[in-house]
């Protein structure tokens, strides 16, 4: 069973702080990693993808990948109340088109 | 306007009925997917298709059927055999990364259909 694990939360941070969301995966041949944001009652929206070890930055978001330790994280700098959502981690195994999703971490940013 | 559309947004089904959920994309993507999401759960894969006239079962295919007669369309039928169909159904599409030997496979989602059994 290939698994993707996330802390369900909620993770509560004050406005302006850095939110750190973590994800671990069990399949060592995982190749591609994605973070989706899902507002309540809405569909997931892709916010970051990362394919190689290290950091990838896009605006206030930074994705970090460590394949040796099998974890991927998402940092949100200067968190805003509008960032309050559930963040889903997804992993693709090499040679496959499908993704395996974690159950998501709920983030709450208080004003 | 490029994107993925799903209809209807809300659907109510009586016990014993089959219902079909529509998914259309104009992104020229090869692959399309159907997921189910239950409260507090992640997304679970029902069916996927990498090419027209071909599709594969996902993790929870029992009680569902699909067709892929056109590249743009991937309808999902929820049959009466599906014991607990009330859920949020999400359609997604992507390029066929595995088939093309590519490392990236960004999936994009439609707005979803919320199905309730009465």
PDB file of C-alpha atoms in Angstrom:
ATOM      1  CA  UNK A   1       0.000   0.000   0.000  1.00  0.00           C
ATOM      2  CA  UNK A   2       1.551   3.241  -1.175  1.00  0.00           C
ATOM      3  CA  UNK A   3       0.737   5.913   1.374  1.00  0.00           C
ATOM      4  CA  UNK A   4       0.913   9.648   1.688  1.00  0.00           C
ATOM      5  CA  UNK A   5       0.612  10.924   5.241  1.00  0.00           C
ATOM      6  CA  UNK A   6      -0.326  14.380   6.463  1.00  0.00           C
ATOM      7  CA  UNK A   7      -1.223  15.719   9.874  1.00  0.00           C
ATOM      8  CA  UNK A   8      -4.940  16.496   9.701  1.00  0.00           C
ATOM      9  CA  UNK A   9      -4.623  19.626  11.836  1.00  0.00           C
ATOM     10  CA  UNK A  10      -5.989  22.130  12.233  1.00  0.00           C
ATOM     11  CA  UNK A  11      -2.757  24.059  12.106  1.00  0.00           C
ATOM     12  CA  UNK A  12      -3.431  27.493  13.562  1.00  0.00           C
ATOM     13  CA  UNK A  13      -1.139  30.435  12.846  1.00  0.00           C
ATOM     14  CA  UNK A  14      -1.542  34.185  13.325  1.00  0.00           C
ATOM     15  CA  UNK A  15      -1.698  36.495  10.344  1.00  0.00           C
ATOM     16  CA  UNK A  16       1.779  37.354   9.078  1.00  0.00           C
ATOM     17  CA  UNK A  17       3.425  34.205  10.439  1.00  0.00           C
ATOM     18  CA  UNK A  18       5.006  31.346   8.486  1.00  0.00           C
ATOM     19  CA  UNK A  19       2.835  28.255   8.107  1.00  0.00           C
ATOM     20  CA  UNK A  20       4.677  24.964   7.671  1.00  0.00           C
ATOM     21  CA  UNK A  21       2.820  21.974   6.247  1.00  0.00           C
ATOM     22  CA  UNK A  22       4.425  18.565   6.052  1.00  0.00           C
ATOM     23  CA  UNK A  23       3.875  15.390   4.077  1.00  0.00           C
ATOM     24  CA  UNK A  24       5.625  12.025   4.140  1.00  0.00           C
ATOM     25  CA  UNK A  25       5.363   9.275   1.561  1.00  0.00           C
ATOM     26  CA  UNK A  26       6.197   5.605   1.643  1.00  0.00           C
ATOM     27  CA  UNK A  27       7.058   4.795  -1.987  1.00  0.00           C
ATOM     28  CA  UNK A  28      10.746   5.365  -2.729  1.00  0.00           C
ATOM     29  CA  UNK A  29      10.166   5.463  -6.491  1.00  0.00           C
ATOM     30  CA  UNK A  30       7.927   8.508  -6.186  1.00  0.00           C
ATOM     31  CA  UNK A  31       8.959  11.070  -8.772  1.00  0.00           C
ATOM     32  CA  UNK A  32       6.644  14.076  -8.735  1.00  0.00           C
ATOM     33  CA  UNK A  33       5.123  15.951  -5.823  1.00  0.00           C
ATOM     34  CA  UNK A  34       2.260  18.412  -5.701  1.00  0.00           C
ATOM     35  CA  UNK A  35       0.502  20.711  -3.258  1.00  0.00           C
ATOM     36  CA  UNK A  36      -3.148  21.557  -3.766  1.00  0.00           C
ATOM     37  CA  UNK A  37      -5.237  24.071  -1.846  1.00  0.00           C
ATOM     38  CA  UNK A  38      -8.893  23.259  -1.269  1.00  0.00           C
ATOM     39  CA  UNK A  39     -11.351  25.766   0.159  1.00  0.00           C
ATOM     40  CA  UNK A  40     -14.397  24.375   1.921  1.00  0.00           C
ATOM     41  CA  UNK A  41     -16.948  23.119  -0.605  1.00  0.00           C
ATOM     42  CA  UNK A  42     -14.661  23.786  -3.577  1.00  0.00           C
ATOM     43  CA  UNK A  43     -12.408  21.664  -5.770  1.00  0.00           C
ATOM     44  CA  UNK A  44      -8.619  21.419  -5.274  1.00  0.00           C
ATOM     45  CA  UNK A  45      -6.417  24.047  -6.888  1.00  0.00           C
ATOM     46  CA  UNK A  46      -2.801  23.270  -7.787  1.00  0.00           C
ATOM     47  CA  UNK A  47      -0.432  25.709  -6.076  1.00  0.00           C
ATOM     48  CA  UNK A  48       2.987  24.056  -6.266  1.00  0.00           C
ATOM     49  CA  UNK A  49       4.751  21.185  -7.976  1.00  0.00           C
ATOM     50  CA  UNK A  50       8.283  19.965  -7.276  1.00  0.00           C
ATOM     51  CA  UNK A  51      10.315  17.261  -8.960  1.00  0.00           C
ATOM     52  CA  UNK A  52      13.883  17.466  -7.607  1.00  0.00           C
ATOM     53  CA  UNK A  53      15.467  17.727  -4.177  1.00  0.00           C
ATOM     54  CA  UNK A  54      15.717  21.163  -2.663  1.00  0.00           C
ATOM     55  CA  UNK A  55      13.532  24.219  -2.514  1.00  0.00           C
ATOM     56  CA  UNK A  56      11.212  25.742  -5.084  1.00  0.00           C
ATOM     57  CA  UNK A  57       9.799  29.199  -4.461  1.00  0.00           C
ATOM     58  CA  UNK A  58       6.746  30.846  -5.997  1.00  0.00           C
ATOM     59  CA  UNK A  59       5.668  34.092  -4.402  1.00  0.00           C
ATOM     60  CA  UNK A  60       4.817  33.455  -0.749  1.00  0.00           C
ATOM     61  CA  UNK A  61       4.973  29.683  -1.228  1.00  0.00           C
ATOM     62  CA  UNK A  62       8.053  27.478  -0.941  1.00  0.00           C
ATOM     63  CA  UNK A  63       7.991  23.744  -1.542  1.00  0.00           C
ATOM     64  CA  UNK A  64      10.801  21.653  -0.084  1.00  0.00           C
ATOM     65  CA  UNK A  65      11.616  18.112  -1.168  1.00  0.00           C
ATOM     66  CA  UNK A  66      13.904  15.618   0.540  1.00  0.00           C
ATOM     67  CA  UNK A  67      13.778  12.296  -1.289  1.00  0.00           C
ATOM     68  CA  UNK A  68      16.261  10.601   1.043  1.00  0.00           C
ATOM     69  CA  UNK A  69      13.980  11.246   4.016  1.00  0.00           C
ATOM     70  CA  UNK A  70      10.816  10.857   1.912  1.00  0.00           C
ATOM     71  CA  UNK A  71       9.142  14.065   2.879  1.00  0.00           C
ATOM     72  CA  UNK A  72       7.889  17.151   1.137  1.00  0.00           C
ATOM     73  CA  UNK A  73       6.828  20.348   2.839  1.00  0.00           C
ATOM     74  CA  UNK A  74       5.074  23.586   1.975  1.00  0.00           C
ATOM     75  CA  UNK A  75       5.944  26.875   3.620  1.00  0.00           C
ATOM     76  CA  UNK A  76       3.584  29.819   3.389  1.00  0.00           C
ATOM     77  CA  UNK A  77       5.202  33.111   4.346  1.00  0.00           C
ATOM     78  CA  UNK A  78       3.243  36.133   5.554  1.00  0.00           C
ATOM     79  CA  UNK A  79       0.150  33.981   6.048  1.00  0.00           C
ATOM     80  CA  UNK A  80      -3.170  35.661   5.325  1.00  0.00           C
ATOM     81  CA  UNK A  81      -6.688  34.757   6.498  1.00  0.00           C
ATOM     82  CA  UNK A  82      -7.427  33.957   2.831  1.00  0.00           C
ATOM     83  CA  UNK A  83      -4.878  31.125   3.088  1.00  0.00           C
ATOM     84  CA  UNK A  84      -7.230  29.311   5.472  1.00  0.00           C
ATOM     85  CA  UNK A  85      -8.027  26.088   3.620  1.00  0.00           C
ATOM     86  CA  UNK A  86      -7.160  22.414   3.494  1.00  0.00           C
ATOM     87  CA  UNK A  87      -3.834  21.641   1.815  1.00  0.00           C
ATOM     88  CA  UNK A  88      -3.532  18.334   0.002  1.00  0.00           C
ATOM     89  CA  UNK A  89      -0.217  16.663  -0.746  1.00  0.00           C
ATOM     90  CA  UNK A  90      -0.103  14.398  -3.818  1.00  0.00           C
ATOM     91  CA  UNK A  91       2.607  12.088  -5.100  1.00  0.00           C
ATOM     92  CA  UNK A  92       3.170  10.433  -8.470  1.00  0.00           C
ATOM     93  CA  UNK A  93       5.125   7.256  -8.838  1.00  0.00           C
ATOM     94  CA  UNK A  94       7.630   6.961 -11.675  1.00  0.00           C
ATOM     95  CA  UNK A  95       6.018   5.351 -14.719  1.00  0.00           C
ATOM     96  CA  UNK A  96       2.474   6.011 -13.568  1.00  0.00           C
ATOM     97  CA  UNK A  97       0.015   8.729 -14.528  1.00  0.00           C
ATOM     98  CA  UNK A  98      -2.031   8.577 -11.359  1.00  0.00           C
ATOM     99  CA  UNK A  99      -1.545  10.509  -8.140  1.00  0.00           C
ATOM    100  CA  UNK A 100      -1.872   9.335  -4.555  1.00  0.00           C
ATOM    101  CA  UNK A 101      -3.304  11.978  -2.250  1.00  0.00           C
ATOM    102  CA  UNK A 102      -2.911  12.531   1.451  1.00  0.00           C
ATOM    103  CA  UNK A 103      -6.013  13.354   3.508  1.00  0.00           C
ATOM    104  CA  UNK A 104      -4.968  16.975   3.823  1.00  0.00           C
ATOM    105  CA  UNK A 105      -4.020  19.422   6.551  1.00  0.00           C
ATOM    106  CA  UNK A 106      -6.448  22.152   7.557  1.00  0.00           C
ATOM    107  CA  UNK A 107      -4.781  25.535   7.985  1.00  0.00           C
ATOM    108  CA  UNK A 108      -6.436  28.324   9.958  1.00  0.00           C
ATOM    109  CA  UNK A 109      -4.929  31.808   9.802  1.00  0.00           C
ATOM    110  CA  UNK A 110      -6.331  34.148  12.412  1.00  0.00           C
ATOM    111  CA  UNK A 111      -6.419  37.952  11.885  1.00  0.00           C
TER     112      UNK A 111
ATOM    113  CA  UNK B   1     -11.663  30.037 -21.922  1.00  0.00           C
ATOM    114  CA  UNK B   2      -9.691  26.858 -21.239  1.00  0.00           C
ATOM    115  CA  UNK B   3     -10.683  24.568 -18.449  1.00  0.00           C
ATOM    116  CA  UNK B   4     -12.626  21.645 -17.121  1.00  0.00           C
ATOM    117  CA  UNK B   5     -16.377  21.741 -16.680  1.00  0.00           C
ATOM    118  CA  UNK B   6     -18.544  19.379 -14.674  1.00  0.00           C
ATOM    119  CA  UNK B   7     -22.295  19.166 -14.597  1.00  0.00           C
ATOM    120  CA  UNK B   8     -24.526  19.243 -12.771  1.00  0.00           C
ATOM    121  CA  UNK B   9     -23.154  21.030  -9.725  1.00  0.00           C
ATOM    122  CA  UNK B  10     -25.655  19.264  -7.449  1.00  0.00           C
ATOM    123  CA  UNK B  11     -27.385  15.964  -8.144  1.00  0.00           C
ATOM    124  CA  UNK B  12     -29.965  14.061  -6.170  1.00  0.00           C
ATOM    125  CA  UNK B  13     -30.533  10.386  -6.763  1.00  0.00           C
ATOM    126  CA  UNK B  14     -33.181   8.031  -5.517  1.00  0.00           C
ATOM    127  CA  UNK B  15     -32.287   4.568  -4.350  1.00  0.00           C
ATOM    128  CA  UNK B  16     -31.923   2.161  -7.279  1.00  0.00           C
ATOM    129  CA  UNK B  17     -31.306   4.822  -9.925  1.00  0.00           C
ATOM    130  CA  UNK B  18     -28.305   5.157 -12.185  1.00  0.00           C
ATOM    131  CA  UNK B  19     -27.009   8.684 -12.706  1.00  0.00           C
ATOM    132  CA  UNK B  20     -24.389  10.077 -15.067  1.00  0.00           C
ATOM    133  CA  UNK B  21     -21.995  12.883 -14.194  1.00  0.00           C
ATOM    134  CA  UNK B  22     -20.553  14.919 -17.031  1.00  0.00           C
ATOM    135  CA  UNK B  23     -16.922  16.027 -17.386  1.00  0.00           C
ATOM    136  CA  UNK B  24     -15.594  18.001 -20.348  1.00  0.00           C
ATOM    137  CA  UNK B  25     -12.172  19.592 -20.920  1.00  0.00           C
ATOM    138  CA  UNK B  26     -10.805  21.846 -23.640  1.00  0.00           C
ATOM    139  CA  UNK B  27      -7.183  21.771 -22.476  1.00  0.00           C
ATOM    140  CA  UNK B  28      -6.239  19.156 -25.090  1.00  0.00           C
ATOM    141  CA  UNK B  29      -5.163  16.854 -22.270  1.00  0.00           C
ATOM    142  CA  UNK B  30      -4.702  13.174 -22.992  1.00  0.00           C
ATOM    143  CA  UNK B  31      -5.550  11.826 -19.564  1.00  0.00           C
ATOM    144  CA  UNK B  32      -8.689  12.242 -17.495  1.00  0.00           C
ATOM    145  CA  UNK B  33      -9.536  11.049 -14.011  1.00  0.00           C
ATOM    146  CA  UNK B  34     -12.487  10.642 -11.665  1.00  0.00           C
ATOM    147  CA  UNK B  35     -12.104  10.968  -7.910  1.00  0.00           C
ATOM    148  CA  UNK B  36     -14.463  10.687  -5.002  1.00  0.00           C
ATOM    149  CA  UNK B  37     -14.083  12.745  -1.828  1.00  0.00           C
ATOM    150  CA  UNK B  38     -15.887  12.005   1.426  1.00  0.00           C
ATOM    151  CA  UNK B  39     -15.869  14.354   4.453  1.00  0.00           C
ATOM    152  CA  UNK B  40     -12.503  14.253   6.209  1.00  0.00           C
ATOM    153  CA  UNK B  41     -11.064  11.988   3.543  1.00  0.00           C
ATOM    154  CA  UNK B  42      -8.559  12.506   0.812  1.00  0.00           C
ATOM    155  CA  UNK B  43      -9.292  11.953  -2.842  1.00  0.00           C
ATOM    156  CA  UNK B  44      -9.808   8.374  -3.920  1.00  0.00           C
ATOM    157  CA  UNK B  45      -9.370   7.382  -7.560  1.00  0.00           C
ATOM    158  CA  UNK B  46     -12.383   5.755  -9.231  1.00  0.00           C
ATOM    159  CA  UNK B  47     -11.341   5.452 -12.894  1.00  0.00           C
ATOM    160  CA  UNK B  48      -8.841   7.032 -15.226  1.00  0.00           C
ATOM    161  CA  UNK B  49      -8.220   7.139 -18.946  1.00  0.00           C
ATOM    162  CA  UNK B  50      -4.950   7.892 -20.709  1.00  0.00           C
ATOM    163  CA  UNK B  51      -6.280   7.659 -24.250  1.00  0.00           C
ATOM    164  CA  UNK B  52      -9.573   7.597 -26.126  1.00  0.00           C
ATOM    165  CA  UNK B  53     -11.439   4.272 -25.983  1.00  0.00           C
ATOM    166  CA  UNK B  54      -9.334   3.020 -23.097  1.00  0.00           C
ATOM    167  CA  UNK B  55      -9.722   3.366 -19.332  1.00  0.00           C
ATOM    168  CA  UNK B  56      -8.451   1.729 -16.168  1.00  0.00           C
ATOM    169  CA  UNK B  57      -9.978   0.988 -12.779  1.00  0.00           C
ATOM    170  CA  UNK B  58      -8.746   2.972  -9.823  1.00  0.00           C
ATOM    171  CA  UNK B  59      -8.893   2.036  -6.160  1.00  0.00           C
ATOM    172  CA  UNK B  60     -12.679   2.146  -5.754  1.00  0.00           C
ATOM    173  CA  UNK B  61     -14.207   1.297  -9.163  1.00  0.00           C
ATOM    174  CA  UNK B  62     -16.960  -1.025  -7.915  1.00  0.00           C
ATOM    175  CA  UNK B  63     -20.418   0.380  -8.650  1.00  0.00           C
ATOM    176  CA  UNK B  64     -19.141   2.896 -11.214  1.00  0.00           C
ATOM    177  CA  UNK B  65     -18.687   2.864 -14.981  1.00  0.00           C
ATOM    178  CA  UNK B  66     -17.066   5.238 -17.472  1.00  0.00           C
ATOM    179  CA  UNK B  67     -16.595   5.742 -21.198  1.00  0.00           C
ATOM    180  CA  UNK B  68     -14.045   7.707 -23.236  1.00  0.00           C
ATOM    181  CA  UNK B  69     -15.408   8.074 -26.742  1.00  0.00           C
ATOM    182  CA  UNK B  70     -13.935  11.541 -27.236  1.00  0.00           C
ATOM    183  CA  UNK B  71     -10.727  13.103 -25.995  1.00  0.00           C
ATOM    184  CA  UNK B  72     -12.645  15.997 -24.443  1.00  0.00           C
ATOM    185  CA  UNK B  73     -15.221  13.968 -22.525  1.00  0.00           C
ATOM    186  CA  UNK B  74     -15.104  11.401 -19.712  1.00  0.00           C
ATOM    187  CA  UNK B  75     -18.575  10.794 -18.208  1.00  0.00           C
ATOM    188  CA  UNK B  76     -19.001   8.807 -15.007  1.00  0.00           C
ATOM    189  CA  UNK B  77     -22.079   6.682 -14.293  1.00  0.00           C
ATOM    190  CA  UNK B  78     -22.893   5.909 -10.689  1.00  0.00           C
ATOM    191  CA  UNK B  79     -24.896   2.703 -10.792  1.00  0.00           C
ATOM    192  CA  UNK B  80     -27.397   1.300  -8.305  1.00  0.00           C
ATOM    193  CA  UNK B  81     -24.699  -1.198  -7.312  1.00  0.00           C
ATOM    194  CA  UNK B  82     -22.762   1.585  -5.576  1.00  0.00           C
ATOM    195  CA  UNK B  83     -23.883   1.150  -1.970  1.00  0.00           C
ATOM    196  CA  UNK B  84     -22.912   4.531  -0.588  1.00  0.00           C
ATOM    197  CA  UNK B  85     -22.749   7.031  -3.449  1.00  0.00           C
ATOM    198  CA  UNK B  86     -23.294  10.250  -1.504  1.00  0.00           C
ATOM    199  CA  UNK B  87     -20.028  12.159  -1.991  1.00  0.00           C
ATOM    200  CA  UNK B  88     -18.276  14.994  -3.807  1.00  0.00           C
ATOM    201  CA  UNK B  89     -17.143  13.822  -7.257  1.00  0.00           C
ATOM    202  CA  UNK B  90     -14.169  15.468  -8.899  1.00  0.00           C
ATOM    203  CA  UNK B  91     -12.959  15.177 -12.467  1.00  0.00           C
ATOM    204  CA  UNK B  92      -9.381  16.053 -13.399  1.00  0.00           C
ATOM    205  CA  UNK B  93      -7.212  16.057 -16.496  1.00  0.00           C
ATOM    206  CA  UNK B  94      -3.515  16.142 -17.347  1.00  0.00           C
ATOM    207  CA  UNK B  95      -1.082  15.390 -20.117  1.00  0.00           C
ATOM    208  CA  UNK B  96      -0.161  11.712 -20.200  1.00  0.00           C
ATOM    209  CA  UNK B  97       3.190  12.083 -18.472  1.00  0.00           C
ATOM    210  CA  UNK B  98       3.884   8.372 -18.042  1.00  0.00           C
ATOM    211  CA  UNK B  99       3.016   7.590 -21.647  1.00  0.00           C
ATOM    212  CA  UNK B 100       5.310  10.350 -22.905  1.00  0.00           C
ATOM    213  CA  UNK B 101       8.135   9.588 -20.496  1.00  0.00           C
ATOM    214  CA  UNK B 102       7.807  12.957 -18.816  1.00  0.00           C
ATOM    215  CA  UNK B 103       8.542  13.661 -15.178  1.00  0.00           C
ATOM    216  CA  UNK B 104       5.759  16.143 -14.635  1.00  0.00           C
ATOM    217  CA  UNK B 105       2.046  15.404 -14.477  1.00  0.00           C
ATOM    218  CA  UNK B 106       0.119  18.364 -13.199  1.00  0.00           C
ATOM    219  CA  UNK B 107      -3.526  17.453 -12.768  1.00  0.00           C
ATOM    220  CA  UNK B 108      -6.161  20.156 -12.923  1.00  0.00           C
ATOM    221  CA  UNK B 109      -9.594  19.770 -11.422  1.00  0.00           C
ATOM    222  CA  UNK B 110     -13.085  20.706 -12.464  1.00  0.00           C
ATOM    223  CA  UNK B 111     -15.477  22.366  -9.992  1.00  0.00           C
ATOM    224  CA  UNK B 112     -17.013  19.061  -8.876  1.00  0.00           C
ATOM    225  CA  UNK B 113     -20.463  17.509  -8.599  1.00  0.00           C
ATOM    226  CA  UNK B 114     -22.051  16.931  -5.206  1.00  0.00           C
ATOM    227  CA  UNK B 115     -24.204  13.794  -5.320  1.00  0.00           C
ATOM    228  CA  UNK B 116     -26.764  13.044  -2.638  1.00  0.00           C
ATOM    229  CA  UNK B 117     -28.857   9.897  -2.389  1.00  0.00           C
ATOM    230  CA  UNK B 118     -32.358  10.539  -1.099  1.00  0.00           C
TER     231      UNK B 118
END
